[in-house]
Tab-separated table of C-alpha atoms in Angstrom:
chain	number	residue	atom	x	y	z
A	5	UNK	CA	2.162	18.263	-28.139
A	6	UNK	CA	-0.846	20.750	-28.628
A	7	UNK	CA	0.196	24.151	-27.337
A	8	UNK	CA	-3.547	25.168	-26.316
A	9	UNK	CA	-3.898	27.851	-23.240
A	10	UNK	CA	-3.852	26.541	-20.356
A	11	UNK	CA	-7.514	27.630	-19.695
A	12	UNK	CA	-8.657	25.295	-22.274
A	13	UNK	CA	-7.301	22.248	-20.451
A	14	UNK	CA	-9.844	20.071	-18.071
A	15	UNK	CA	-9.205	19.346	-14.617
A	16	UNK	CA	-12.557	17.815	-13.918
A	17	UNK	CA	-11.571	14.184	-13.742
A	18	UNK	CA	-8.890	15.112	-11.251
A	19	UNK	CA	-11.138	17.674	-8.943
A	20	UNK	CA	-13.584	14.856	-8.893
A	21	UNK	CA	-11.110	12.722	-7.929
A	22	UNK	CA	-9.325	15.155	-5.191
A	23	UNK	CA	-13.240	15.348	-4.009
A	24	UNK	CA	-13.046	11.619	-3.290
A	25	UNK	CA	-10.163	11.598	-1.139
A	26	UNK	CA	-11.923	14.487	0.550
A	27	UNK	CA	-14.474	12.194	0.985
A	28	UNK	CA	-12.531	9.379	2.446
A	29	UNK	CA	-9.899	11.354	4.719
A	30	UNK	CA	-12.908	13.275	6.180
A	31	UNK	CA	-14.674	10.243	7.056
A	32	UNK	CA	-12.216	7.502	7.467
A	33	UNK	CA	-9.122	9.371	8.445
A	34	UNK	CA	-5.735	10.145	6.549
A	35	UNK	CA	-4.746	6.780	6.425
A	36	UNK	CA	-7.534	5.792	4.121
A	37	UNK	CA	-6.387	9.225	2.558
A	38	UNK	CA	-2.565	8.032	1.694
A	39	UNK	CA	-4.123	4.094	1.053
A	40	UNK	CA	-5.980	5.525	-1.522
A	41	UNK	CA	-4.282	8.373	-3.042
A	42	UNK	CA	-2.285	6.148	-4.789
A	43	UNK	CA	-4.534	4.439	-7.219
A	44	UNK	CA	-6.494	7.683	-7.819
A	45	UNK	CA	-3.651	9.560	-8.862
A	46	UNK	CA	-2.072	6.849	-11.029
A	47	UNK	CA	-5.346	6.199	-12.918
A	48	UNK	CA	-5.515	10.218	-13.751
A	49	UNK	CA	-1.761	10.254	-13.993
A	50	UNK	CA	-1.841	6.991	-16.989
A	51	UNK	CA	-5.309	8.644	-18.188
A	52	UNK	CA	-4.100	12.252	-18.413
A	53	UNK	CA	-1.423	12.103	-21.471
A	54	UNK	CA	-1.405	15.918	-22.156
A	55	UNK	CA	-0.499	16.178	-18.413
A	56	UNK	CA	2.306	13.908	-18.713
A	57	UNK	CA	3.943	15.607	-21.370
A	58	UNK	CA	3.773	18.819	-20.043
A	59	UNK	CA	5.325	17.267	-16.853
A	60	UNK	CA	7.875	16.015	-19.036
A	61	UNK	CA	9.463	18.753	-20.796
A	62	UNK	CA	9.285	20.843	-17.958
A	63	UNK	CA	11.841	18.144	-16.395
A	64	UNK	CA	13.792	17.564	-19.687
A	65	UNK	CA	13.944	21.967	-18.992
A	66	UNK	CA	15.241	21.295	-15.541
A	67	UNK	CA	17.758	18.366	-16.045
A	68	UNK	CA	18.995	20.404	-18.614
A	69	UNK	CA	19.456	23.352	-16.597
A	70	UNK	CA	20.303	21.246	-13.268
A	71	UNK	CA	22.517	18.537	-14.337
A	72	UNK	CA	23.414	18.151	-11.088
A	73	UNK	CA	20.249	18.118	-9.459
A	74	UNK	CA	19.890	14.436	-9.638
A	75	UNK	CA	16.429	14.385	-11.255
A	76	UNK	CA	15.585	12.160	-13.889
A	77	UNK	CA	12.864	13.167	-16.600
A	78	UNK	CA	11.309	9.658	-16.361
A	79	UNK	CA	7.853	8.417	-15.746
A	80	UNK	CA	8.079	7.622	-12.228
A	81	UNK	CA	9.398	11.456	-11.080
A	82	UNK	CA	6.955	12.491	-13.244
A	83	UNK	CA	4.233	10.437	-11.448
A	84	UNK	CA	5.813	12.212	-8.032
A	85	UNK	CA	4.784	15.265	-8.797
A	86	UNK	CA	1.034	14.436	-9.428
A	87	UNK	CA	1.094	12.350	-6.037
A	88	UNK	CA	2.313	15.889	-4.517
A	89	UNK	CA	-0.283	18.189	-5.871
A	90	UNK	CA	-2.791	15.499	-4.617
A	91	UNK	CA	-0.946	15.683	-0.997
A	92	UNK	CA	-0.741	19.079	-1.339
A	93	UNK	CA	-4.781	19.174	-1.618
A	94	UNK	CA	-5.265	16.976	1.530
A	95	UNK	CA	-2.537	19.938	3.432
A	96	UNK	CA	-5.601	22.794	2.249
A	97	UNK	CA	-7.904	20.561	3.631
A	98	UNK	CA	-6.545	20.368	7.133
A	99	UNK	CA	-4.844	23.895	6.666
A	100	UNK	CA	-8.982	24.992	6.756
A	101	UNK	CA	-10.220	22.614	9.338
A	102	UNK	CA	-7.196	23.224	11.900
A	103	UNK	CA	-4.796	25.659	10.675
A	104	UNK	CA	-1.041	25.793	9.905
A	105	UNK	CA	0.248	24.813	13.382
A	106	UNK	CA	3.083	27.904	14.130
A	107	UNK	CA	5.553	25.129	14.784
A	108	UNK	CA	5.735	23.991	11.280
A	109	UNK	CA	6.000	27.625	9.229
A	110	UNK	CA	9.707	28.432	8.928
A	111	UNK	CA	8.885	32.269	7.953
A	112	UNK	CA	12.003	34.345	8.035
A	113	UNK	CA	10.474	37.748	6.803
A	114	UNK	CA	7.543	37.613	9.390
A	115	UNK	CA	9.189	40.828	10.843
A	116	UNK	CA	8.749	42.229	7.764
A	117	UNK	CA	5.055	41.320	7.481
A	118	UNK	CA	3.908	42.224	11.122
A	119	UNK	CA	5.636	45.914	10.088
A	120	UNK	CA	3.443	46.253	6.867
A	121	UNK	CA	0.213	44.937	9.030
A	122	UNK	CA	0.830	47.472	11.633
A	123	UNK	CA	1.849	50.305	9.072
A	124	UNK	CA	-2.106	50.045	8.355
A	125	UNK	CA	-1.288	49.921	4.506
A	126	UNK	CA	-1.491	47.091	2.349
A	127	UNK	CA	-0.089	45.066	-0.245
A	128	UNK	CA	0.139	43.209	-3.289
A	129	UNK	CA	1.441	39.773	-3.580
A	130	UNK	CA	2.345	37.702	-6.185
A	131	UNK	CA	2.493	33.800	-6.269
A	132	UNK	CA	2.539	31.132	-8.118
A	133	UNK	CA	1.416	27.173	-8.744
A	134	UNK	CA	4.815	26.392	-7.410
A	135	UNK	CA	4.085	24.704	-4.115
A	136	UNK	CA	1.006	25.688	-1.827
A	137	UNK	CA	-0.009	29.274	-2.154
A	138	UNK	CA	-2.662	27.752	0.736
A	139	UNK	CA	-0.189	29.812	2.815
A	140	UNK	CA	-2.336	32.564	2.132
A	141	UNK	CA	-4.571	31.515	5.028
A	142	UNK	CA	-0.988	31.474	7.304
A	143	UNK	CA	-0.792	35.132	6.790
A	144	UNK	CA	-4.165	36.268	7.471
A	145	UNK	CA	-3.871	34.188	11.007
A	146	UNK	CA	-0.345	35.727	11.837
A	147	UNK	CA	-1.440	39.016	11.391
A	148	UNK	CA	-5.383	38.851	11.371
A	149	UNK	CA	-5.161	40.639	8.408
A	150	UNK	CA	-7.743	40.092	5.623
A	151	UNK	CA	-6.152	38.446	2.276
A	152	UNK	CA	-7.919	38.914	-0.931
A	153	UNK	CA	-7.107	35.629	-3.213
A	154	UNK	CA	-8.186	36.426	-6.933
A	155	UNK	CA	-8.671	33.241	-8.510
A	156	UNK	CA	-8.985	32.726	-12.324
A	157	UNK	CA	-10.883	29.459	-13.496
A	158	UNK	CA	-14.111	27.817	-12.793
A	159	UNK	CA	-12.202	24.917	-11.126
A	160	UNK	CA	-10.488	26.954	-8.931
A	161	UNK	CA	-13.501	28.285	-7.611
A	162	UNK	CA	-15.312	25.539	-7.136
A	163	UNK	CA	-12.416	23.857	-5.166
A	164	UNK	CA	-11.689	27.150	-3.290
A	165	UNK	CA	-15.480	27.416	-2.114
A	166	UNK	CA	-15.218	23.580	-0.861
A	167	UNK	CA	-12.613	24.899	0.966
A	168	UNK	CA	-14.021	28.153	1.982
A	169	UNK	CA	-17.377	25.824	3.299
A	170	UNK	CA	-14.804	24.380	5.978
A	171	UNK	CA	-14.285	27.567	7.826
A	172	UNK	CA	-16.210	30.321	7.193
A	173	UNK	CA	-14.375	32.882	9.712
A	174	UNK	CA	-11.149	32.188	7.618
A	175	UNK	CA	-9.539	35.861	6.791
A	176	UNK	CA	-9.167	34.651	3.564
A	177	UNK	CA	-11.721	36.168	0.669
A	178	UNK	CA	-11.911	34.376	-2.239
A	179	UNK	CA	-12.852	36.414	-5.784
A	180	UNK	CA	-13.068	35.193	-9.348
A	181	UNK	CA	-12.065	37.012	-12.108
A	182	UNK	CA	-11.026	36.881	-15.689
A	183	UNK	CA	-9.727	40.427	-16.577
A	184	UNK	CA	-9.729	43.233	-13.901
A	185	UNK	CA	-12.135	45.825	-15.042
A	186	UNK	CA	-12.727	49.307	-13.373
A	187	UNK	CA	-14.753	47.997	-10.704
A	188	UNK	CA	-12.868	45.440	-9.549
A	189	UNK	CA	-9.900	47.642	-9.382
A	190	UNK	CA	-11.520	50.141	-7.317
A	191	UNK	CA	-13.098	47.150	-5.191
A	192	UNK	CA	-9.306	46.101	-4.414
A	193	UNK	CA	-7.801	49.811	-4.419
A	194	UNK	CA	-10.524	50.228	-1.348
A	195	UNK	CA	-9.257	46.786	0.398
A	196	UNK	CA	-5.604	47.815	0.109
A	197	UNK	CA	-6.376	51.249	1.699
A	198	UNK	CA	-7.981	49.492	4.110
A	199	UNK	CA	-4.477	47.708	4.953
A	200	UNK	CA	-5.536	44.540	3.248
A	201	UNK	CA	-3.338	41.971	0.989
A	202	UNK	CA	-4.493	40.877	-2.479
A	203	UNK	CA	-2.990	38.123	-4.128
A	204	UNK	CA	-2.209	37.231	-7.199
A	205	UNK	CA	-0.680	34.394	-9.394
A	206	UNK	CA	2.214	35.349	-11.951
A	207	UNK	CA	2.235	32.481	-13.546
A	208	UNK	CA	-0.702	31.829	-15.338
A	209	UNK	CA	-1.289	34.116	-18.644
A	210	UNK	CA	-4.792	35.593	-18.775
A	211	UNK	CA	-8.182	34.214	-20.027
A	212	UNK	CA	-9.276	36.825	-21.969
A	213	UNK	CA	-8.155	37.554	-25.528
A	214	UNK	CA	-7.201	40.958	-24.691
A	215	UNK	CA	-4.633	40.025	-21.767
A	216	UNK	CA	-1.214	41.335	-22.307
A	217	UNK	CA	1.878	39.076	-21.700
A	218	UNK	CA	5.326	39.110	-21.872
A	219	UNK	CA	7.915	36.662	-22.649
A	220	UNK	CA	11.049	36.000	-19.995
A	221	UNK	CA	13.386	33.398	-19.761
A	222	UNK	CA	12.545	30.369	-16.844
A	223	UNK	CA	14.589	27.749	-16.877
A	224	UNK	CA	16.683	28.622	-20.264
A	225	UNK	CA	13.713	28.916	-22.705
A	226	UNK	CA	11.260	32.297	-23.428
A	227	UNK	CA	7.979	31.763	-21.688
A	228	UNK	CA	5.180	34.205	-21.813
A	229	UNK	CA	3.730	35.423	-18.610
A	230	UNK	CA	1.185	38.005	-17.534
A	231	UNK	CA	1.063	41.502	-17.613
A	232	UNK	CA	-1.813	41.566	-15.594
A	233	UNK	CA	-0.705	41.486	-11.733
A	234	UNK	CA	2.054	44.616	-12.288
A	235	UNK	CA	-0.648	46.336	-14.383
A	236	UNK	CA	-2.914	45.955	-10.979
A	237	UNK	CA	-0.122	46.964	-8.998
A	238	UNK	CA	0.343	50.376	-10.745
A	239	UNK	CA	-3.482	50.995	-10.172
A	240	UNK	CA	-3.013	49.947	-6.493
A	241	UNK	CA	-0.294	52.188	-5.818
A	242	UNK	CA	0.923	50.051	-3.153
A	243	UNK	CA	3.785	47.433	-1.974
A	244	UNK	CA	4.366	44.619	-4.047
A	245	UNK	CA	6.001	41.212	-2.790
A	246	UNK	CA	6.390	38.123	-4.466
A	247	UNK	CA	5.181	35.157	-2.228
A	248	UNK	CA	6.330	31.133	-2.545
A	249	UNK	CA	5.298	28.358	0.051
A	250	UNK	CA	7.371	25.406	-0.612
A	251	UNK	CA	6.941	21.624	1.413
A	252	UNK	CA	9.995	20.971	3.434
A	253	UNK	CA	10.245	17.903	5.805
A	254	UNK	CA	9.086	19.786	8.753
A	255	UNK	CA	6.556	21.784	7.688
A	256	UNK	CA	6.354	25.313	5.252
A	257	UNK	CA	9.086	27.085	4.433
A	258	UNK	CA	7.472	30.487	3.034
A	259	UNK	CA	9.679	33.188	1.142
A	260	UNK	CA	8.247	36.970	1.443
A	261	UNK	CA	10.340	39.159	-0.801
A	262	UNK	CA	9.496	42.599	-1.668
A	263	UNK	CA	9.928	42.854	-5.688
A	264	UNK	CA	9.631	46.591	-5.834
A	265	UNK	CA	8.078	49.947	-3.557
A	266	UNK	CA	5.732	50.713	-6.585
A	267	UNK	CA	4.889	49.961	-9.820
A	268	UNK	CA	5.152	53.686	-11.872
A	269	UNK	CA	4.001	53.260	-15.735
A	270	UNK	CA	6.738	56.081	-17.286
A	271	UNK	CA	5.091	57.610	-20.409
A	272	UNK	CA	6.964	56.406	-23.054
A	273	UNK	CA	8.459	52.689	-20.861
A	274	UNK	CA	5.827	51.238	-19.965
A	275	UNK	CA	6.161	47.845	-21.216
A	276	UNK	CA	10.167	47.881	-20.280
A	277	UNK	CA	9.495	48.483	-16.980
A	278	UNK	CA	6.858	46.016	-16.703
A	279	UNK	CA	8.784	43.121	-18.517
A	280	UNK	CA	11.958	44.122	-16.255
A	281	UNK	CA	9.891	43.206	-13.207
A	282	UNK	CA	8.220	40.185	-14.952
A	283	UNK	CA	12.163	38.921	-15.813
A	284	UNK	CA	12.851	39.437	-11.817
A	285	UNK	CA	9.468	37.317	-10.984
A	286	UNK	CA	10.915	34.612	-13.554
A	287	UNK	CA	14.081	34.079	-11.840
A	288	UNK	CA	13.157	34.057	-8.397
A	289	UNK	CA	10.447	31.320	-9.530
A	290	UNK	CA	13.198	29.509	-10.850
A	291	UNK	CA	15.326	30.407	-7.667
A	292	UNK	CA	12.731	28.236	-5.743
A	293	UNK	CA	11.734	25.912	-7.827
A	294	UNK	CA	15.728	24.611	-7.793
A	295	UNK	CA	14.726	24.584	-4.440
A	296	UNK	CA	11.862	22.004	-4.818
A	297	UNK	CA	11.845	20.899	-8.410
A	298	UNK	CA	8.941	18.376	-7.620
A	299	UNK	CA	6.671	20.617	-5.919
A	300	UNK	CA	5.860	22.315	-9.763
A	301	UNK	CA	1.705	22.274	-10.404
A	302	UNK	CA	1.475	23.412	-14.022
A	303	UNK	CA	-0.052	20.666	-16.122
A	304	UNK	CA	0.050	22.056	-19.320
A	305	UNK	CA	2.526	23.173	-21.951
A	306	UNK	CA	3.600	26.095	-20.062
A	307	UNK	CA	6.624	27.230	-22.619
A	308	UNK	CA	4.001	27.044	-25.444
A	309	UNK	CA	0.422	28.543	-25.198
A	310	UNK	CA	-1.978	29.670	-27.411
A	311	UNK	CA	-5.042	31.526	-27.097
């Protein structure tokens, strides 16, 4: 299996493909949507074998781990998963045309997220491609507070400003990035102050050469992740939260957990404090994604990356 980064891997055939069903839900309803999806996703899925593979070991990882989970690493759970990131896509889409209906967000910590909006100080969040970080739009309607979303690839930001086309008064801002550099820090050290949210994935090691990671264990093997989002953090001096939104039968189920106050850099510990709070982001993914093994949207080989 090559062990490229996962920057390196092409998504094209499958955005243009997501664009279709776009296409087809917006103009012939969500039942052409689910008629369709089907065939769209199995050509990409039988077309795509890097993406298979990484699928694979990351359930031969979780069967291990789970035994009694009662997934199978096969082909056809495999096949699931890519039919739920393309159903997860058609949820964005009517997340920005008509919002996440109240009714169907089970959000336990809301209390907790009212009390930070109406503190007037803001925060930094940390999610993942486990499930639908589109919940970021939820949290900017509960609390009409604005929510920064730094997002790392050209084909994120090319499906983000689809997205962002749908409704333009959406609370959520939308900025690309590949390293943070001194302006872009003091652009988001300015929106925090302001009592805004940035948000950030800590799952996806960074672009650029010079991007520290660390290794942690996720579901019983080493696996590097960023440095990056604690490194923000520390210049932020703010709140930071981990953030997963995760399918359930009824709707969202979103988990808001504070992971610390803030991030201090100790002369002389910096990277042990910063790999003990990447090791606590690494189990609490893995906390949720026992929780919904299926819902897991990283196509590449996650355990082994190279530059």
């Amino acid at each position: 299996m090559s062990n490229l980064h996962w920057s390196k891997y092409r998504e094209q055939g499958f955005f243009l493909g997501i664009k279709f069903l776009f296409w087809l839900h917006h103009w012939l309803g969500p039942i052409a949507f689910k008629v369709a999806v089907y065939p769209v996703v199995l050509c990409y899925y039988l077309k795509n074998q890097g993406g298979r593979n990484s699928i694979q070991e990351y359930l031969k990882l979780f069967t291990k781990r789970y035994p009694s989970s009662g997934i199978e690493p096969n082909w056809k759970t495999g096949f699931k998963i890519f039919l739920n990131f393309a159903n997860s896509a058609r949820e964005k889409l009517e997340a920005w045309f008509v919002g996440i209906p109240d009714s169907q967000v089970n959000f336990p910590e809301r209390a907790g997220l009212h009390q930070l909006a109406a503190s007037g100080q803001g925060g930094l969040i940390i999610g993942s491609h486990l499930g639908n970080l589109e919940v970021c739009r939820a949290l900017g309607s509960l609390t009409k507070v604005r929510v920064n979303v730094l997002v790392h690839t050209k084909h994120a930001v090319k499906f983000n400003r689809m997205m962002k086309m749908l409704n333009p008064l959406s609370q959520v801002r939308l900025i690309q990035v590949t390293e943070v550099t001194p302006a872009l820090a003091m652009r988001l050290s300015e929106a925090v102050e302001a009592g805004e949210l940035v948000v950030i994935v800590g799952d996806r090691t960074p672009i650029n050469s010079m991007g520290r990671t660390c290794e942690a264990e996720f579901l019983g093997r080493k696996a590097p992740f960023p440095q990056g989002p604690y490194i923000l953090a520390a210049l932020l001096k703010c709140p930071v939260y981990t953030l997963f939104c995760l399918r359930s039968t009824s709707g969202y189920d979103i988990y808001m957990e504070k992971l610390c106050d803030r991030v201090v850099m100790k002369r002389g510990d910096r990277e042990g404090h910063i790999r003990s709070l990447v090791e606590e982001f690494a189990r609490r993914l893995e906390r949720y994604c026992h929780i919904a093994p299926l819902q897991w949207y990283n196509f590449y080989p996650f355990w082994d990356q190279q530059k």
